[in-house]
mmCIF file of C-alpha atoms in Angstrom:
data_model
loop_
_atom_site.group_PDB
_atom_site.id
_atom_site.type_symbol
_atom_site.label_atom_id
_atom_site.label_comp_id
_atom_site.label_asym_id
_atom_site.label_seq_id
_atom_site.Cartn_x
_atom_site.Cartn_y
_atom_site.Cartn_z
ATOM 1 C CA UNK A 1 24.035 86.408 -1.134
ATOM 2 C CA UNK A 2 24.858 83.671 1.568
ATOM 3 C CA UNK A 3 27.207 81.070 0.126
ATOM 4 C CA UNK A 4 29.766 78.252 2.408
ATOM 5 C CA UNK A 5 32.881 76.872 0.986
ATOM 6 C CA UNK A 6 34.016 73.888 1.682
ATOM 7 C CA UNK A 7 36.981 73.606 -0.849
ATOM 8 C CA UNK A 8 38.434 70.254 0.517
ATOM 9 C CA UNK A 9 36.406 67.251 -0.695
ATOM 10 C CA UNK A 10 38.543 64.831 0.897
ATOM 11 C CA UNK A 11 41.289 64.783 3.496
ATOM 12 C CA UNK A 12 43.268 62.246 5.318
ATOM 13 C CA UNK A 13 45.048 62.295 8.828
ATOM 14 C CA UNK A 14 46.621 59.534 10.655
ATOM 15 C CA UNK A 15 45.088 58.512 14.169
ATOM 16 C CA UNK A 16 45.927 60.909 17.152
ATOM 17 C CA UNK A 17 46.904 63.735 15.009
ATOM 18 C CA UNK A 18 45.113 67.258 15.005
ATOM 19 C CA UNK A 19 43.174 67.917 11.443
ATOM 20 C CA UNK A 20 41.661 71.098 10.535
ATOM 21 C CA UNK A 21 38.710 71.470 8.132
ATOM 22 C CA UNK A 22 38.652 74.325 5.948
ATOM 23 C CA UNK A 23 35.602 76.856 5.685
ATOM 24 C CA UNK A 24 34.987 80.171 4.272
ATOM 25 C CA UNK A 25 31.770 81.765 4.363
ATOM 26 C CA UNK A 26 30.148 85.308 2.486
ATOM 27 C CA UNK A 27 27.400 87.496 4.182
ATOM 28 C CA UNK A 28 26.420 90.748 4.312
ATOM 29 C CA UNK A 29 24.567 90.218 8.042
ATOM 30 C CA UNK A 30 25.869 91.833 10.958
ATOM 31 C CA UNK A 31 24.955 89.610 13.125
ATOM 32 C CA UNK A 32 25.279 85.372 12.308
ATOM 33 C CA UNK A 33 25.908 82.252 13.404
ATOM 34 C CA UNK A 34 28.082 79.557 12.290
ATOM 35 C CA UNK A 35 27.905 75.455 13.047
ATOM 36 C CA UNK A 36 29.738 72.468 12.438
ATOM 37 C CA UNK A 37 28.082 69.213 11.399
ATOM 38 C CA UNK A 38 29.199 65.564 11.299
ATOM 39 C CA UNK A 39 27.417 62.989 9.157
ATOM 40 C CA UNK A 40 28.907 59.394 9.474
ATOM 41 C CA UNK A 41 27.963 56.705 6.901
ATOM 42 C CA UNK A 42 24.628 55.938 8.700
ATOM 43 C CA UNK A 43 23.234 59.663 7.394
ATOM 44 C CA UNK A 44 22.555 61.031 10.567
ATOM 45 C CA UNK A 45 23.530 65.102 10.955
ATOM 46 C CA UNK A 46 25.377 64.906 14.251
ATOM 47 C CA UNK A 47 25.521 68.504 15.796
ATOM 48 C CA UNK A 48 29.215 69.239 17.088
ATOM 49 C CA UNK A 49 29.706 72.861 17.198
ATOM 50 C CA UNK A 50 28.065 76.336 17.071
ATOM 51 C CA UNK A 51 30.038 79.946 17.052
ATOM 52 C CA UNK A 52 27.999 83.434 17.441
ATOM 53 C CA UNK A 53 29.465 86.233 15.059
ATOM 54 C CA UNK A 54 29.791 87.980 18.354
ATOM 55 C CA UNK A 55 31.726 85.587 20.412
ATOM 56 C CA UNK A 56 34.971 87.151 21.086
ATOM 57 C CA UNK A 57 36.466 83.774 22.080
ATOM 58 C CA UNK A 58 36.476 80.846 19.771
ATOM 59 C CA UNK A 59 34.348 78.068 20.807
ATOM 60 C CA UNK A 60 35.567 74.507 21.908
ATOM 61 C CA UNK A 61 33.352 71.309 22.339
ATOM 62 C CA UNK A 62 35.797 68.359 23.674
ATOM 63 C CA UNK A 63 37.912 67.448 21.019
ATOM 64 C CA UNK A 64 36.668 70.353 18.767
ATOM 65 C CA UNK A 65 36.933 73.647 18.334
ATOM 66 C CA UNK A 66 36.256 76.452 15.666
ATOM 67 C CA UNK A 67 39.056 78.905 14.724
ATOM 68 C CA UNK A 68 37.016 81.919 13.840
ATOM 69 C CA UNK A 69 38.682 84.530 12.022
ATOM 70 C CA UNK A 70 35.720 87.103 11.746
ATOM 71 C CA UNK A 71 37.743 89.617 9.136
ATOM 72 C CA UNK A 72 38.629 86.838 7.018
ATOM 73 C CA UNK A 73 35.506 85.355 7.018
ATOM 74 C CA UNK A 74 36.631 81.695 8.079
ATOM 75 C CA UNK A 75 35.244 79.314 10.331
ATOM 76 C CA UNK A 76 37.684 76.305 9.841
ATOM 77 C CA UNK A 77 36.948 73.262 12.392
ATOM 78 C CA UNK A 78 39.914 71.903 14.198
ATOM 79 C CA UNK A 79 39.857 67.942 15.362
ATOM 80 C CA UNK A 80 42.358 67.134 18.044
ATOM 81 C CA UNK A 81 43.489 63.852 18.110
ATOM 82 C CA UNK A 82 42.084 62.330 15.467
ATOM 83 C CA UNK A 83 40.403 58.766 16.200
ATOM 84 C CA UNK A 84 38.995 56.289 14.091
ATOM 85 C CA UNK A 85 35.518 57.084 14.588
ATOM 86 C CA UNK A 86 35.734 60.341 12.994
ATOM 87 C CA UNK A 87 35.653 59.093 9.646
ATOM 88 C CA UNK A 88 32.705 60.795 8.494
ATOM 89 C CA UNK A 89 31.481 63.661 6.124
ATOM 90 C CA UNK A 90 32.137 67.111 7.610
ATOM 91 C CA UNK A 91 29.264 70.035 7.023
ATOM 92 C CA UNK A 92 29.733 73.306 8.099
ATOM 93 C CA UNK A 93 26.430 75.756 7.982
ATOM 94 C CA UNK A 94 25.580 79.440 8.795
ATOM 95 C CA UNK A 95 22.900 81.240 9.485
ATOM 96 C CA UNK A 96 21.736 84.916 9.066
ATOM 97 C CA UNK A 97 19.239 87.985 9.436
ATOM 98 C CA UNK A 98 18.940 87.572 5.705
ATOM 99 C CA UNK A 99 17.603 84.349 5.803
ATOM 100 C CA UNK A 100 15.112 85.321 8.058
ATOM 101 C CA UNK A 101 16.847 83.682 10.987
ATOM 102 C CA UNK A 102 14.715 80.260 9.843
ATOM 103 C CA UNK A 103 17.272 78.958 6.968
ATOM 104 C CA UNK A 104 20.442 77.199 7.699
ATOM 105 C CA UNK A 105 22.727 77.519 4.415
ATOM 106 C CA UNK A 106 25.401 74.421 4.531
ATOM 107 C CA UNK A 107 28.803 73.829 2.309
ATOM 108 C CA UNK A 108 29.161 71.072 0.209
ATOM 109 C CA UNK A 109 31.665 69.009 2.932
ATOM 110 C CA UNK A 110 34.273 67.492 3.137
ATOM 111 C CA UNK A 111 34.953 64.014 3.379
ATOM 112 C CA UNK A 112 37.643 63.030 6.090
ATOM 113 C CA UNK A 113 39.476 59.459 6.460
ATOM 114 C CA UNK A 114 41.038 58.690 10.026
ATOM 115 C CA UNK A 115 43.757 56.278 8.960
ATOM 116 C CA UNK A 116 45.372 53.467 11.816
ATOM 117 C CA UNK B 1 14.333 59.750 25.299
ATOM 118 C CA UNK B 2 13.728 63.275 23.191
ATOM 119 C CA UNK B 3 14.413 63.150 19.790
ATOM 120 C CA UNK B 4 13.239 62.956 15.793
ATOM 121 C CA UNK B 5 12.266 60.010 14.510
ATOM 122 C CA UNK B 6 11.845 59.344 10.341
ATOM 123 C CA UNK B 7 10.231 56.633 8.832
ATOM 124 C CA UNK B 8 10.221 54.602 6.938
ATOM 125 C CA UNK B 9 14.756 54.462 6.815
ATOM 126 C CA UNK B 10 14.454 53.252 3.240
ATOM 127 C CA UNK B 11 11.346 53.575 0.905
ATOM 128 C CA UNK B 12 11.279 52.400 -2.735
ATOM 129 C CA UNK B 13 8.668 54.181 -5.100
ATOM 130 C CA UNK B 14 7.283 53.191 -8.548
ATOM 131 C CA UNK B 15 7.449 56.083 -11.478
ATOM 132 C CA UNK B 16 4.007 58.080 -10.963
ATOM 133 C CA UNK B 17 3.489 57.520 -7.265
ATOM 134 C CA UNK B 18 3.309 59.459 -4.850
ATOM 135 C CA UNK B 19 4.599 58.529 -1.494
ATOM 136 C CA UNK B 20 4.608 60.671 1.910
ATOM 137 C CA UNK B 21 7.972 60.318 4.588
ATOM 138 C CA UNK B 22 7.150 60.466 8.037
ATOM 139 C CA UNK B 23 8.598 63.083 10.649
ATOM 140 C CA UNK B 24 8.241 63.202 14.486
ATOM 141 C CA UNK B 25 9.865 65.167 17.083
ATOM 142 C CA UNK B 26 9.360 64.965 21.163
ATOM 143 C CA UNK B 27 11.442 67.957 21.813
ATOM 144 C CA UNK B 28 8.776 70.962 22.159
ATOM 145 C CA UNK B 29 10.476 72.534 19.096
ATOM 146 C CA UNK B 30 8.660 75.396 17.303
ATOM 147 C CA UNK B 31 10.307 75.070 13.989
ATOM 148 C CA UNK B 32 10.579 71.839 11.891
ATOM 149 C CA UNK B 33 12.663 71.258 8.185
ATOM 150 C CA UNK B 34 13.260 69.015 5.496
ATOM 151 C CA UNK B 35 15.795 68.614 3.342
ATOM 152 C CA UNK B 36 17.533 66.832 0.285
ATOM 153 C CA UNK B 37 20.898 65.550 -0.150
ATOM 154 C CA UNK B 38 21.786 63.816 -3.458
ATOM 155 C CA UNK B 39 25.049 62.020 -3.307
ATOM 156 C CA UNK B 40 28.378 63.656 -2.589
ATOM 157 C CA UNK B 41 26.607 67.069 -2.010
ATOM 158 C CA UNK B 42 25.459 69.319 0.915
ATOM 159 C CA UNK B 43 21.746 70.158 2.088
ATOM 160 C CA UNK B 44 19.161 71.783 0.274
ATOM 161 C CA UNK B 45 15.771 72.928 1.675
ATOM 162 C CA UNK B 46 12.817 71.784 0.595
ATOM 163 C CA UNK B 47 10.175 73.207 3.127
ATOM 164 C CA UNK B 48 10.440 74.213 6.466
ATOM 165 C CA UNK B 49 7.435 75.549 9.168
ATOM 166 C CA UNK B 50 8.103 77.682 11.880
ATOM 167 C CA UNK B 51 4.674 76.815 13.549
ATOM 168 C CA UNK B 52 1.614 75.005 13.337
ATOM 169 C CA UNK B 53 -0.915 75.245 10.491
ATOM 170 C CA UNK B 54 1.813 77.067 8.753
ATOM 171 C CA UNK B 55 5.190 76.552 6.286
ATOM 172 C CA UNK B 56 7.279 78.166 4.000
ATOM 173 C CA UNK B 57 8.663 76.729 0.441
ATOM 174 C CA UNK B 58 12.471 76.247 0.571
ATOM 175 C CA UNK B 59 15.123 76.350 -2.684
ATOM 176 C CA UNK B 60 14.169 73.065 -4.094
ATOM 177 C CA UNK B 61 10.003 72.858 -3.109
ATOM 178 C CA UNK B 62 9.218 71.961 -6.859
ATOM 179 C CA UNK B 63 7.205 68.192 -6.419
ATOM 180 C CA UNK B 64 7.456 68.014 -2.631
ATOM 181 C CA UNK B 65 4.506 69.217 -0.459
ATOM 182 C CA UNK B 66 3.905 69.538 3.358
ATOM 183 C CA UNK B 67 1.583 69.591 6.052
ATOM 184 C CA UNK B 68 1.920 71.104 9.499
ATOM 185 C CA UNK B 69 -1.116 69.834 11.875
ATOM 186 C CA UNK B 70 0.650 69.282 14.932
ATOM 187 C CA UNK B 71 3.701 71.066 16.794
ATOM 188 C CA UNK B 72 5.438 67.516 17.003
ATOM 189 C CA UNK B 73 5.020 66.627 12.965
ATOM 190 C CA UNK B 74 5.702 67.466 9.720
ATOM 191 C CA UNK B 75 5.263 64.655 6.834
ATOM 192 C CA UNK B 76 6.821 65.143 3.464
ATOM 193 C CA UNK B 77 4.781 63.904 0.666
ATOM 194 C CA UNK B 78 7.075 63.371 -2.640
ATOM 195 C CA UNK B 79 4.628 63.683 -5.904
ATOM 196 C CA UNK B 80 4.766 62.421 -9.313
ATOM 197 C CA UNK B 81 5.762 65.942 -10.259
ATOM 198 C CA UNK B 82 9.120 65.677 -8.554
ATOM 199 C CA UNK B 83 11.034 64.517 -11.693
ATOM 200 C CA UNK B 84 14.293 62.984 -9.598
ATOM 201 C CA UNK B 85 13.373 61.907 -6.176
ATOM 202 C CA UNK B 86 15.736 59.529 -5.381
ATOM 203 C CA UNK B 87 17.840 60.550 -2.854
ATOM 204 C CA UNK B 88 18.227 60.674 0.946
ATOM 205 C CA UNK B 89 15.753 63.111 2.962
ATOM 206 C CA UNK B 90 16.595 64.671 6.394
ATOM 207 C CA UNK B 91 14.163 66.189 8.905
ATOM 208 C CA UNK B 92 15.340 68.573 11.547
ATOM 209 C CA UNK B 93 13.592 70.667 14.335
ATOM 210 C CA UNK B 94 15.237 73.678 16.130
ATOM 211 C CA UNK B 95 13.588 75.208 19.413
ATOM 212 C CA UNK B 96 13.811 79.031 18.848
ATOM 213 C CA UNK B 97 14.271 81.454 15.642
ATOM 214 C CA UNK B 98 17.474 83.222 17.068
ATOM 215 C CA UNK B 99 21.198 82.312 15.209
ATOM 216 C CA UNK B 100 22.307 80.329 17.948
ATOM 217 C CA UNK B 101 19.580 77.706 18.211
ATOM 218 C CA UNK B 102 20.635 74.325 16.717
ATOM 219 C CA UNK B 103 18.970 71.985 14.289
ATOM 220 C CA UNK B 104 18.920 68.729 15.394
ATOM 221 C CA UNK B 105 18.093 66.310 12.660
ATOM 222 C CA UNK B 106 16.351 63.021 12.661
ATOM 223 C CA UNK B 107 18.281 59.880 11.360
ATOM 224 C CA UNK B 108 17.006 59.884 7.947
ATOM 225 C CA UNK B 109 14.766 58.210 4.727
ATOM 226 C CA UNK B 110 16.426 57.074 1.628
ATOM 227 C CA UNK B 111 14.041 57.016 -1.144
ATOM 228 C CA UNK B 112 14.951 55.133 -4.298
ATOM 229 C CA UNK B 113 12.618 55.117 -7.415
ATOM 230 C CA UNK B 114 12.604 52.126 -9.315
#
């Protein structure tokens, strides 16, 4: 079966330092793909970061990037200097051949303060 | 500008009515989703359609039904049968079928029952 973990429901960092986001994943599917959501208080699923099962390089978007460790199964999202404005829920998501490449599975999140 | 648009943001239902959530997208995607998220928790699928004239039942399609008429929408009508339907509903549209295509999700409609 697919399943995320998300096993921090809340985390704090203080402004301009580096955070990382814990997130395990379990599939039997050779071949996946794993992504990174933000949802602030308005609701809206912001898209922030997507990493192929195949990628031999972890992926970076600006401030973020995605420390994939394949054998371990993690996909834990790393914020680099941490501003205000990412206080937000965090969602991380996979998708797989079993799921018939048209579900996205996501973890429960985790909630992350930015504090001045 | 492309993008998904929801209506109405919030929506407030009587017991035993049925009420339908609006979902438009401008970006020539194929496939089109709606989901559920009750307080404090992640996403769970209700329905999703990967093209027109057709969809697929999600985890959680018990009281919820769909309609798929047109590439750019896909309403969400809530019935009476759905026994807890408060809670906030996000639509989301993704281009292609392969692993790396994103969803992109529209701002979405909180639905309270009195």
């Amino acid at each position: 079966a697919q399943k995320i973990t998300q096993t921090q429901p809340g985390m704090f960092v203080q402004e301009k330092e580096a955070v990382t986001l814990d997130c395990t994943y379990d599939t039997s599917d050779p071949s996946y793909g794993l992504f990174w959501y933000k949802q602030p208080s308005s609701g809206e699923m912001i898209f922030l970061i997507y990493q192929g099962s195949y990628d031999q390089q972890n992926a970076t978007e600006g401030r973020y990037s995605l420390n994939f460790q394949k054998a371990r199964k993690s996909a834990n999202l790393v914020i680099s200097a941490s501003q205000l404005g990412d206080s937000a829920m965090y969602f991380c998501a996979m998708r797989g051949l079993t799921t018939g490449g048209f579900k996205t599975i996501f973890g429960a999140g985790t909630r992350l303060f930015v504090k001045a | 500008d492309g993008g998904i648009t929801q209506s109405p943001k919030y929506l407030f239902r009587k017991e035993g009515q049925n009420v339908t959530l609006s979902c438009e997208q401008n970006l020539n995607h194929d496939a089109m989703y709606w989901y559920r998220q009750d307080p404090g928790q992640g996403l769970r699928l209700i329905y999703y359609s990967q093209i027109v004239n057709d969809f697929q039942k999600g985890d959680i399609a018990e009281g919820y039904s769909v309609s798929r008429e047109k590439k750019e929408s896909f309403p969400l009508t809530v019935t009476s049968a759905q026994k807890n339907p408060t809670a906030f509903y996000l639509c989301a549209s993704r281009k292609g079928t392969g692993n790396s295509d994103t969803q992109y999700f529209g701002p979405g409609t909180r639905l309270t029952v009195l």
